[in-house]
C-alpha atoms as one frame of an Amber mdcrd trajectory, in Angstrom:
protein
   2.012  12.764   3.836  -1.088  11.809   5.789  -3.950  11.641   3.288  -6.700
  10.135   5.459  -7.635  10.004   9.135 -10.713   8.601  10.824 -10.468   7.959
  14.545  -7.379   5.851  15.197  -6.891   4.929  11.506  -4.588   6.932   9.245
  -3.275   6.443   5.720   0.031   7.900   4.595   1.202   8.328   1.005   4.912
   7.548   0.730   6.923   8.219  -2.434   9.350   5.395  -3.212  11.796   7.893
  -4.680  11.825  10.137  -1.606  11.711   7.403   1.072  13.772   4.727  -0.616
  14.838   2.664   2.402  11.409   2.746   4.063   9.700   1.540   0.881  12.325
  -1.135   0.272  11.700  -2.373   3.814   7.947  -2.496   3.143   8.637  -4.669
   0.091  10.947  -6.960   2.044   8.305  -7.271   4.769   5.717  -8.191   2.121
   8.072 -10.868   0.761   7.785 -12.679   4.112   4.074 -13.229   3.455   3.762
 -13.215  -0.362   5.752 -15.959  -2.105   5.531 -14.362  -5.548   6.639 -10.888
  -4.441   9.707 -10.074  -6.533  10.168  -6.299  -6.348  12.375  -5.286  -3.439
  14.773  -2.564  -4.454  13.344  -0.797  -7.509  10.788   1.215  -5.544  11.396
   4.659  -7.080   8.555   4.392  -9.666   5.978   3.537  -6.980   3.781   5.260
  -4.444   3.002   3.370  -1.254  -0.152   3.880   0.785   0.412   2.753   4.354
  -2.580   2.127   6.628  -1.753   2.656  10.291  -3.433   2.291  13.649  -2.577
   5.238  15.882  -2.370   5.277  19.669  -0.583   7.288  22.356   2.757   5.814
  21.190   2.362   6.821  17.533   1.125   5.305  14.284   1.858   1.627  13.618
   1.693   0.123  10.085  -0.882  -2.639   9.685  -1.350  -2.792   5.890  -0.230
  -1.145   2.677  -0.601  -1.145  -1.066   1.643   0.150  -3.795   0.904   1.526
  -7.225   2.984   2.751 -10.111   3.254   6.528 -10.394   2.859   6.199 -14.163
   1.048   3.093 -15.353   0.627   2.524 -19.079  -2.152   0.024 -18.308  -3.849
   2.369 -15.762  -3.279  -0.066 -12.910  -4.374   1.398  -9.579  -2.809  -1.272
  -7.366   0.426  -3.271  -7.742   0.814  -5.061  -4.401  -1.333  -5.206  -1.278
  -0.560  -6.663   2.122  -2.341  -6.738   5.451  -0.113  -8.012   8.229  -1.459
 -11.301   9.647  -2.466  -9.999  13.117  -4.660  -7.359  11.426  -6.386  -9.538
   8.834 -10.158 -10.046   8.812 -10.787  -6.477   9.979 -11.728  -5.053   6.584
  -8.407  -3.262   6.039  -7.767  -4.978   2.695 -11.202  -4.008   1.378 -10.649
  -0.481   2.637  -7.316  -0.197   0.797  -8.799  -1.566  -2.426 -11.637   0.973
  -2.185  -9.059   3.703  -1.526  -7.113   2.676  -4.645 -10.263   3.060  -6.753
 -11.083   6.409  -5.131  -7.573   7.690  -5.888  -8.000   6.575  -9.520 -11.347
   8.366  -9.688  -9.744  11.566  -8.381  -7.034  11.211 -11.060  -9.740  10.805
 -13.727  -8.716   7.231 -14.559 -10.683   3.992 -14.596  -7.975   1.924 -12.902
  -7.775  -1.789 -12.197  -5.423  -3.910 -10.049  -2.466  -5.644 -11.687  -3.007
  -9.314 -12.501  -2.510 -11.792 -10.995  -3.911 -10.390  -7.777  -1.981 -11.171
  -4.574  -3.055 -14.316  -2.728
């Protein structure tokens, strides 16, 4: 589900229950860059928001964040990763702002899980 598009940037919402292998692969990719990442296979309770850059060849993932579908603590962000070649372009800040906007639309205050990713 594409939920945002502006120029060559798109964001897709991916349900961990419906796209199990894709979301597991996102988690395994994140593990390469985040030492403390420990969730790889239990992705069903999460939604993933994948930021892509689109060109004539398609949309290519550059960053993502995940959040629990149902969070007792009203967390709006569980894990966030921007791939190294795409860092320092504001994508992380954009995804954090998107997580707060999604919480606002859901009528929740929302806050990221602690500790925040390095």
